[in-house]
PDB file of C-alpha atoms in Angstrom:
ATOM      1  CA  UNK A   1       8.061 -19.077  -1.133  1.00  0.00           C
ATOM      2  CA  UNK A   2       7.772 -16.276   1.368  1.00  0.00           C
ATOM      3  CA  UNK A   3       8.023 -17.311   5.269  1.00  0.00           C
ATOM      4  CA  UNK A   4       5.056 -15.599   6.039  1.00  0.00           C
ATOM      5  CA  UNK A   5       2.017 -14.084   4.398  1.00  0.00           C
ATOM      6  CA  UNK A   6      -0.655 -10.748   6.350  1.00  0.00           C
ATOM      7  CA  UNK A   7      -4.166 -10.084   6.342  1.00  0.00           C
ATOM      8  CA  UNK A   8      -5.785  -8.134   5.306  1.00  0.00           C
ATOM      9  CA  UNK A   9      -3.582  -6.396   2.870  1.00  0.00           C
ATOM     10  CA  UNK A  10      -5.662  -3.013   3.021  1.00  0.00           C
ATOM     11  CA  UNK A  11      -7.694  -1.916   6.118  1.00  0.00           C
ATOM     12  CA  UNK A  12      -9.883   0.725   6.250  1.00  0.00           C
ATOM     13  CA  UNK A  13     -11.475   1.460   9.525  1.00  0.00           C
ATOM     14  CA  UNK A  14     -13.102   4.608  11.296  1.00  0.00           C
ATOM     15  CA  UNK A  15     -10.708   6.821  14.405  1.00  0.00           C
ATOM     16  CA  UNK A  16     -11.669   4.822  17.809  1.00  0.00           C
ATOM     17  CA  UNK A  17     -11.973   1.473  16.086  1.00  0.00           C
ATOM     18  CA  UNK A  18     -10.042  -1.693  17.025  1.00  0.00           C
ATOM     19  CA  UNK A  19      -8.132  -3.656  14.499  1.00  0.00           C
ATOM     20  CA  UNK A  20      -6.605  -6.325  14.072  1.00  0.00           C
ATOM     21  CA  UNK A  21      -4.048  -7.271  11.753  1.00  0.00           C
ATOM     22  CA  UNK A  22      -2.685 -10.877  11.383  1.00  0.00           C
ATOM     23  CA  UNK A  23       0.829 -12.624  10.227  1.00  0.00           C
ATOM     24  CA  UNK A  24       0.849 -16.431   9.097  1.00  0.00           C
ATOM     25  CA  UNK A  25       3.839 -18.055   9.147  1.00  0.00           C
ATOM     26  CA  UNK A  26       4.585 -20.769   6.606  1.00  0.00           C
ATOM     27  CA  UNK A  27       6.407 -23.027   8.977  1.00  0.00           C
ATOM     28  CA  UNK A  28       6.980 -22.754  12.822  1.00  0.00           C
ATOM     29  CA  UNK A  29       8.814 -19.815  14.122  1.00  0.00           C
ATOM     30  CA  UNK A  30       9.576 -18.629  17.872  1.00  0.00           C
ATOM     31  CA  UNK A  31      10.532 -15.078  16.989  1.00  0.00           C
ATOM     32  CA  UNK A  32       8.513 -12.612  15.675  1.00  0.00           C
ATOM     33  CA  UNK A  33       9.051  -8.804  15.274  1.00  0.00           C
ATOM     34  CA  UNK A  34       6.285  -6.056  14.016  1.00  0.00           C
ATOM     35  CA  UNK A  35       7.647  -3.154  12.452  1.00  0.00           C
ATOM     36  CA  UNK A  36       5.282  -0.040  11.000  1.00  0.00           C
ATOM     37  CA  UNK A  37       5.911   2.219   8.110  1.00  0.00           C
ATOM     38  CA  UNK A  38       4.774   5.640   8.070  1.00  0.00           C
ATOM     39  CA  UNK A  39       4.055   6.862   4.634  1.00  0.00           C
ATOM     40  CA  UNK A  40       7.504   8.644   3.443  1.00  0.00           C
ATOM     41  CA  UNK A  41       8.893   7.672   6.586  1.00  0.00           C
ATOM     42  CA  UNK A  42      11.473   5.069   7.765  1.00  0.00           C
ATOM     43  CA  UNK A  43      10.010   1.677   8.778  1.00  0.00           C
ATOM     44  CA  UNK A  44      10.183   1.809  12.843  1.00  0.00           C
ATOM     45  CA  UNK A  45      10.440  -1.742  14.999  1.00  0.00           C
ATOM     46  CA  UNK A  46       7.475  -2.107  17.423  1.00  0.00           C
ATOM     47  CA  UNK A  47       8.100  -5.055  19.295  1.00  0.00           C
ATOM     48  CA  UNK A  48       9.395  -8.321  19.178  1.00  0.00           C
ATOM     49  CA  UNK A  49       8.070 -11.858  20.250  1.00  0.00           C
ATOM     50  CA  UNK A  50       9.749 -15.326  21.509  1.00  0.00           C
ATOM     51  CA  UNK A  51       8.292 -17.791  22.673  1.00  0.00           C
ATOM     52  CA  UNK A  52       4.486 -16.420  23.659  1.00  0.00           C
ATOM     53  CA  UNK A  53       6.300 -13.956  25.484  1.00  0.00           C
ATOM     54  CA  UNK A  54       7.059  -9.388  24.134  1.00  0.00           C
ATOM     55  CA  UNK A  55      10.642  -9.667  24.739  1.00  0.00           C
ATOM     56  CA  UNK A  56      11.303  -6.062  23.840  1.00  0.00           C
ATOM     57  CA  UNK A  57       9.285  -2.928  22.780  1.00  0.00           C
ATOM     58  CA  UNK A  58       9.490   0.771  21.356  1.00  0.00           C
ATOM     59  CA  UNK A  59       7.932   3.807  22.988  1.00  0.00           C
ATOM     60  CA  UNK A  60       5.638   3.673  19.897  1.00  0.00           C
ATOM     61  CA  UNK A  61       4.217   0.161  21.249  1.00  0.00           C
ATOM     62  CA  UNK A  62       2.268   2.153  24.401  1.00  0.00           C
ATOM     63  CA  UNK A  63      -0.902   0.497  26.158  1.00  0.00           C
ATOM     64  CA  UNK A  64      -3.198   1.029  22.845  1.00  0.00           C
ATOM     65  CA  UNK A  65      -1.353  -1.834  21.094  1.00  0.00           C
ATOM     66  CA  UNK A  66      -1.368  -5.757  21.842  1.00  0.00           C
ATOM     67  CA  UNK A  67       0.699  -8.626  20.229  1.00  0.00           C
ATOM     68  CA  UNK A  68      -1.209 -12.199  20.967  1.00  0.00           C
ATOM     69  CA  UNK A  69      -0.465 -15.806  19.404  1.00  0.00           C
ATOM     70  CA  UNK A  70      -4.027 -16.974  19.648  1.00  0.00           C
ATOM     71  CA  UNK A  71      -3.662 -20.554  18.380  1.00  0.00           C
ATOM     72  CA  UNK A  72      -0.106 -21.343  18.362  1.00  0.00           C
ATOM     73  CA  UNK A  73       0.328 -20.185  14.580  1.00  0.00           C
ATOM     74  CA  UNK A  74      -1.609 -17.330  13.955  1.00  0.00           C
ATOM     75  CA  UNK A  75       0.221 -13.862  15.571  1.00  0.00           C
ATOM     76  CA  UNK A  76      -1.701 -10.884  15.751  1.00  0.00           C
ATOM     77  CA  UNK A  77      -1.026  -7.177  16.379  1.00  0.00           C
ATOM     78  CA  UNK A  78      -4.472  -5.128  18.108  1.00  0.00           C
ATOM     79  CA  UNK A  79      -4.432  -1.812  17.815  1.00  0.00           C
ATOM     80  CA  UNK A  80      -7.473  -0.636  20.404  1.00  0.00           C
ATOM     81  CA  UNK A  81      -8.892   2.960  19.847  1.00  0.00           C
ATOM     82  CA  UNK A  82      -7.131   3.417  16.154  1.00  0.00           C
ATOM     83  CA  UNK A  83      -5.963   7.456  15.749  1.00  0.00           C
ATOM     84  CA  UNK A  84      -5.511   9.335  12.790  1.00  0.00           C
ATOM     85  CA  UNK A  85      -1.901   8.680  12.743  1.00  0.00           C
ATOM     86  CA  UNK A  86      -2.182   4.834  13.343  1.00  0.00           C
ATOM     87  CA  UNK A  87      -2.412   4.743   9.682  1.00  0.00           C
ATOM     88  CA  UNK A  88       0.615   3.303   8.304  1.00  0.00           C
ATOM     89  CA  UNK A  89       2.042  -0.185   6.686  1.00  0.00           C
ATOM     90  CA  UNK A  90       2.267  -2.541   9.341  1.00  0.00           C
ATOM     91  CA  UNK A  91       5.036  -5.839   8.760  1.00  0.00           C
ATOM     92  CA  UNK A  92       5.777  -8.556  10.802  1.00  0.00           C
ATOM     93  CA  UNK A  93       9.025 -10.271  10.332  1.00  0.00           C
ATOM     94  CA  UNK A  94      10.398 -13.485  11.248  1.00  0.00           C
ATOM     95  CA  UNK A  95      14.326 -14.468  11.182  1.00  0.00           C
ATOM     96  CA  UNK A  96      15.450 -16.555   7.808  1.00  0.00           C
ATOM     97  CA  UNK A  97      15.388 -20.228   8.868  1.00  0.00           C
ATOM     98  CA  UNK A  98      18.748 -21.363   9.854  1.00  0.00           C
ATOM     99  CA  UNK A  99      20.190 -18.394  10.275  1.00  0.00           C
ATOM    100  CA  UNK A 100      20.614 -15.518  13.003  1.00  0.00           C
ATOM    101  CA  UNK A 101      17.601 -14.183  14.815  1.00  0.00           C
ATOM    102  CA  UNK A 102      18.912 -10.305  13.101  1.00  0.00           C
ATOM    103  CA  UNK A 103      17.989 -11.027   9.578  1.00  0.00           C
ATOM    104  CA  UNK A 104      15.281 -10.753   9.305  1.00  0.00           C
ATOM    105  CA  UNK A 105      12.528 -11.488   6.326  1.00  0.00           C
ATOM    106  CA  UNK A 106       9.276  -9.242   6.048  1.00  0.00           C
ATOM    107  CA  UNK A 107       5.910 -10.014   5.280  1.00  0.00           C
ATOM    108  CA  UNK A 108       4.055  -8.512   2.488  1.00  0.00           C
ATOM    109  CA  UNK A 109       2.218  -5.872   4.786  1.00  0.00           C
ATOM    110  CA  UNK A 110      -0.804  -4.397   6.136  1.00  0.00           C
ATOM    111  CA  UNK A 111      -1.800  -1.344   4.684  1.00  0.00           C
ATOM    112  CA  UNK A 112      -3.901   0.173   7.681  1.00  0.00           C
ATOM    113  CA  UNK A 113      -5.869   3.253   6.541  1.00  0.00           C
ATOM    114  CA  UNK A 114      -7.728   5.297   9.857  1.00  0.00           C
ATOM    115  CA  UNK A 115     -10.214   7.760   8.608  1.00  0.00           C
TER     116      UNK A 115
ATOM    117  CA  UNK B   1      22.718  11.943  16.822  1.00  0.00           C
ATOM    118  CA  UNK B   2      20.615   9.553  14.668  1.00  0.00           C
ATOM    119  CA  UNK B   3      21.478   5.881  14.913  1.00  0.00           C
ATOM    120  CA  UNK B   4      21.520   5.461  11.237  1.00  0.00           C
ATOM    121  CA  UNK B   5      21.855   7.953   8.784  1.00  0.00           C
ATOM    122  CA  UNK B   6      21.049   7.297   4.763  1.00  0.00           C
ATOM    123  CA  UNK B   7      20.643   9.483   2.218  1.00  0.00           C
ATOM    124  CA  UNK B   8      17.115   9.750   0.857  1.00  0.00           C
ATOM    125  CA  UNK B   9      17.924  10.991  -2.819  1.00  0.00           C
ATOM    126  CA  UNK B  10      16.445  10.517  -5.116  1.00  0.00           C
ATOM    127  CA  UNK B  11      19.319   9.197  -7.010  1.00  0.00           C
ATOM    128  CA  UNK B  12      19.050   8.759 -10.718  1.00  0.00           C
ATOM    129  CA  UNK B  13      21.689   7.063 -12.798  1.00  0.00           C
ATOM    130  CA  UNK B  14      21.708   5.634 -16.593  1.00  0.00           C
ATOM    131  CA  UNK B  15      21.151   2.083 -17.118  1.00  0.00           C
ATOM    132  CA  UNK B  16      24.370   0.486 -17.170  1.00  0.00           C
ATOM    133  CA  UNK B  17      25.772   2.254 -13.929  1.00  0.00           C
ATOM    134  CA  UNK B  18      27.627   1.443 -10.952  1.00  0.00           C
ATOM    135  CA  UNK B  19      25.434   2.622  -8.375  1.00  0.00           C
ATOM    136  CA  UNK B  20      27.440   3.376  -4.740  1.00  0.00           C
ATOM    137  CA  UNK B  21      24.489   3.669  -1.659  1.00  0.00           C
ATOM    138  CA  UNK B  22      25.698   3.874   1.621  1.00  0.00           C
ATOM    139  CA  UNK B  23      24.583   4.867   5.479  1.00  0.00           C
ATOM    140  CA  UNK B  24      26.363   5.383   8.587  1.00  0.00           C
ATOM    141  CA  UNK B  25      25.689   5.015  12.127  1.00  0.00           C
ATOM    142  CA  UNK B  26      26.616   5.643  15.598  1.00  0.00           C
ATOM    143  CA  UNK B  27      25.741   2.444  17.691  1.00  0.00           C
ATOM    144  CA  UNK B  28      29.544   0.519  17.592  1.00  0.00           C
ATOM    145  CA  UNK B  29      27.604  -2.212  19.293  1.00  0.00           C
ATOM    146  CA  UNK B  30      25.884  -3.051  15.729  1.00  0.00           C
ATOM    147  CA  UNK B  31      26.874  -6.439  14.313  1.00  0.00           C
ATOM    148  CA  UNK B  32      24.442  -7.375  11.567  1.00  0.00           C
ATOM    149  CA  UNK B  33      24.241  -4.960   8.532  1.00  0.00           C
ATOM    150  CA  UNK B  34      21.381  -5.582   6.115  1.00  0.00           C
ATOM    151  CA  UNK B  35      20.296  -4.147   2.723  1.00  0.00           C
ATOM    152  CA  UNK B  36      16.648  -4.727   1.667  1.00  0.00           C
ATOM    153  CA  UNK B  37      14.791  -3.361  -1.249  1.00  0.00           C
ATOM    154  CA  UNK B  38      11.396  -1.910  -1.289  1.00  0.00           C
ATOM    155  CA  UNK B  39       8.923  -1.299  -3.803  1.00  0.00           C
ATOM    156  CA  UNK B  40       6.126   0.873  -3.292  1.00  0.00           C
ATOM    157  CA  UNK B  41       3.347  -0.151  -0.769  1.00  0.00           C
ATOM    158  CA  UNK B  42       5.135  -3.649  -0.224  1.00  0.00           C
ATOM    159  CA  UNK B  43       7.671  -5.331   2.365  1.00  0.00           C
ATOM    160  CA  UNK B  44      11.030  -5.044   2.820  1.00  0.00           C
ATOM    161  CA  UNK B  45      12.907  -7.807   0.514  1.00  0.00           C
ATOM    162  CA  UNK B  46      16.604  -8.776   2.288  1.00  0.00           C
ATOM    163  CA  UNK B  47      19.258  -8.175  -0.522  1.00  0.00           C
ATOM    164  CA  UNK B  48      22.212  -9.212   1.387  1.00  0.00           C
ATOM    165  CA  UNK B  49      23.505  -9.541   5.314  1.00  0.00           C
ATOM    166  CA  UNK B  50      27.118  -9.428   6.503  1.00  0.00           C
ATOM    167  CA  UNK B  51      28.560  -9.736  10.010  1.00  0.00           C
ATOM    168  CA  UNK B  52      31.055  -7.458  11.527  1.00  0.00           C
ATOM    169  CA  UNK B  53      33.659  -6.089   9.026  1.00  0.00           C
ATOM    170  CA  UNK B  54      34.553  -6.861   5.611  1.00  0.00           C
ATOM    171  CA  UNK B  55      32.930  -7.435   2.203  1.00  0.00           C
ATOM    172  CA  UNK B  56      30.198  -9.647   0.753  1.00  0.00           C
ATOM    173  CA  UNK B  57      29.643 -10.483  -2.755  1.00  0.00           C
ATOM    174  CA  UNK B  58      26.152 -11.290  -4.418  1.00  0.00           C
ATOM    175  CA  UNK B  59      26.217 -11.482  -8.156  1.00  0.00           C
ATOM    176  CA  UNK B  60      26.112  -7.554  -9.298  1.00  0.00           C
ATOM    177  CA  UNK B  61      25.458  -6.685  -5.886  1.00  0.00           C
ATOM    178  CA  UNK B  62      28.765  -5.674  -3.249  1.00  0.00           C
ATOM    179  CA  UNK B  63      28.177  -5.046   0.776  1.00  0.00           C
ATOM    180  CA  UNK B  64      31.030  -3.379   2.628  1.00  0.00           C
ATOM    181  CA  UNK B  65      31.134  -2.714   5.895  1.00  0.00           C
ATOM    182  CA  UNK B  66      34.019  -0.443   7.468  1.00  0.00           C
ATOM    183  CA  UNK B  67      33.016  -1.051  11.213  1.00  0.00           C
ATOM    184  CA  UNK B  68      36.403   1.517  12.549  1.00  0.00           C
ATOM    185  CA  UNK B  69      34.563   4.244  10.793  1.00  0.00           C
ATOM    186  CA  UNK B  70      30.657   3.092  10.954  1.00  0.00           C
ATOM    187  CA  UNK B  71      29.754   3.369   7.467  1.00  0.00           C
ATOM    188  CA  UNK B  72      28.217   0.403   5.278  1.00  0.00           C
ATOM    189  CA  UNK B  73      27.896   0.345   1.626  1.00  0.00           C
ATOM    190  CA  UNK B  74      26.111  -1.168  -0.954  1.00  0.00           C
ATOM    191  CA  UNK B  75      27.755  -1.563  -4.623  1.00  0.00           C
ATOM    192  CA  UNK B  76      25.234  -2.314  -7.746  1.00  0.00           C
ATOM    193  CA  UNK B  77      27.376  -2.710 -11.022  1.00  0.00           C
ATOM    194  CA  UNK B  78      25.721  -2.701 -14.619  1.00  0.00           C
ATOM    195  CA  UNK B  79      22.238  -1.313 -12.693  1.00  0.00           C
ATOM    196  CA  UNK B  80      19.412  -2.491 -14.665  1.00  0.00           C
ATOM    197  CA  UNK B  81      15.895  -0.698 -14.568  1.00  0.00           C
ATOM    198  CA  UNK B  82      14.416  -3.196 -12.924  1.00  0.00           C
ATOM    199  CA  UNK B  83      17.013  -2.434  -9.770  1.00  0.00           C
ATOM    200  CA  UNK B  84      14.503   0.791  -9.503  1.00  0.00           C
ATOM    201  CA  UNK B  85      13.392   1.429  -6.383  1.00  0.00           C
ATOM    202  CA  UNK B  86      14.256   2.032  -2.828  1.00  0.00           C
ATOM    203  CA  UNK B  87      17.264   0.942  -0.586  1.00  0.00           C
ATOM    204  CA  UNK B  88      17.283   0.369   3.057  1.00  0.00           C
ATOM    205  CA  UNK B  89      19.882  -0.192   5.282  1.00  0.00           C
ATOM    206  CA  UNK B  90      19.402  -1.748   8.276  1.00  0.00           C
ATOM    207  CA  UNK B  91      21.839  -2.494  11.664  1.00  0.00           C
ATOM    208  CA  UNK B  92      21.070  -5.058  13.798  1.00  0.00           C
ATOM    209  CA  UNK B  93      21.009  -5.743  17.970  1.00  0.00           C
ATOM    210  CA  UNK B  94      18.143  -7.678  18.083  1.00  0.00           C
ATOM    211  CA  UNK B  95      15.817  -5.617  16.422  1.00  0.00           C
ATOM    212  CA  UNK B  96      16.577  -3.840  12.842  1.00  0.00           C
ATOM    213  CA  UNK B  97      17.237  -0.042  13.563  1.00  0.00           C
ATOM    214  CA  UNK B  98      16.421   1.346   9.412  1.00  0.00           C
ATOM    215  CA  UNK B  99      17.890   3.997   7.817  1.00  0.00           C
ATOM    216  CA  UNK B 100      15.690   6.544   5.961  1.00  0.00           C
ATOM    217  CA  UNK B 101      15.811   4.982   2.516  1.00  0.00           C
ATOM    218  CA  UNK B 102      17.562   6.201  -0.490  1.00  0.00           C
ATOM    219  CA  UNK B 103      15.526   6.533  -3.835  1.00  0.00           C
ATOM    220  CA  UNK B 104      16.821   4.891  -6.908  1.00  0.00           C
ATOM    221  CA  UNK B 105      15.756   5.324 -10.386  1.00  0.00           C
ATOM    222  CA  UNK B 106      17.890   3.644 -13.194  1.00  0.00           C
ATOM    223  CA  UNK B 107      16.860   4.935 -16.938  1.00  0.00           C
ATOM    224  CA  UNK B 108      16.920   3.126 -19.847  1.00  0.00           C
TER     225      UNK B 108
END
């Protein structure tokens, strides 16, 4: 049973859009994390969340990205004027349950496609 | 420097193989050392964790972690095809600093 499931799983959106790309947590977590993955590249750490709050953030997370928790369970990531090289696999991650805050499970991923 | 260094292969072995993977780093404040496997276009799956030093065990899977000379290592004995795929390690302060990835293919 995975601790948390993303939507969409594929988006395809035009260079300037906004997106937004979603992680659902099967059961209540605090901490969340974002990561991105850069076809052929190593998967980079965007930002993390606790508690409704960014408690830390990469020079890749500049002012074009957001992080919300709309409705308490729901946690999104915006991305507002999408460029070219936005396009990428997006994961959140949330820590195992019971167990330290740095391991971390991932989500299946957003594949995020600019054209 | 990078913070953690893997290499990306590809590595191909015969099924049957002990398989050695292994990154270092730089960052001695690193206390959590991760392996996940990925498979193409999905998420990161955690293989094992271990804490500070020392070895951890995990069915055909070993992680070592020498922490005096910053190098971690992950042990896969009698590899199976199905261990295809790619490796990750991962160090931990917080937030998962990733190494490159290293490429395996195990042939029938």
């Amino acid at each position: 049973e995975p601790e948390v499931t993303q939507t969409p799983s594929h988006q395809v959106t035009q260079m300037g859009q906004e997106v937004i790309l979603r992680c659902v947590p099967i059961s209540n977590h605090l901490y969340f994390y974002w990561y991105r993955q850069i076809l052929g590249q190593k998967v980079e750490f965007l930002v993390s969340f606790y508690n409704n709050e960014i408690s830390e953030k990469s020079e890749i997370f500049d002012d074009q990205f957001s992080v919300e928790r709309p409705d308490g369970s729901n946690f999104t990531l915006k991305i507002r004027s999408t460029k070219l090289e936005d396009s990428a696999m997006y994961f959140c991650a949330t820590p195992l349950a019971g167990l330290s805050t740095d391991t971390q499970y991932f989500g299946p991923g957003t594949r995020l496609t600019v054209l | 420097q990078k913070e953690v260094e893997q290499d990306p292969g590809p590595l191909s072995v015969p099924e049957g193989a002990i398989v050695s993977l292994n990154c270092t780093y730089s960052n001695s404040a690193f206390q959590y050392f991760m392996w996940y496997r990925q498979y193409s276009r999905k998420g990161p799956e955690l293989l094992m964790y271990t804490y500070s030093s020392g070895n951890k065990e995990d069915g055909r899977f070993t992680a070592q972690v020498d922490k005096s000379s910053k190098y971690i290592s992950l042990f896969i004995r009698d590899s199976q095809p199905s261990d295809s795929a790619t490796y990750l390690c991962a160090m931990s302060g917080g937030k998962l600093i990733f190494g490159q990835g290293t490429e395996l293919s195990v042939k029938p």
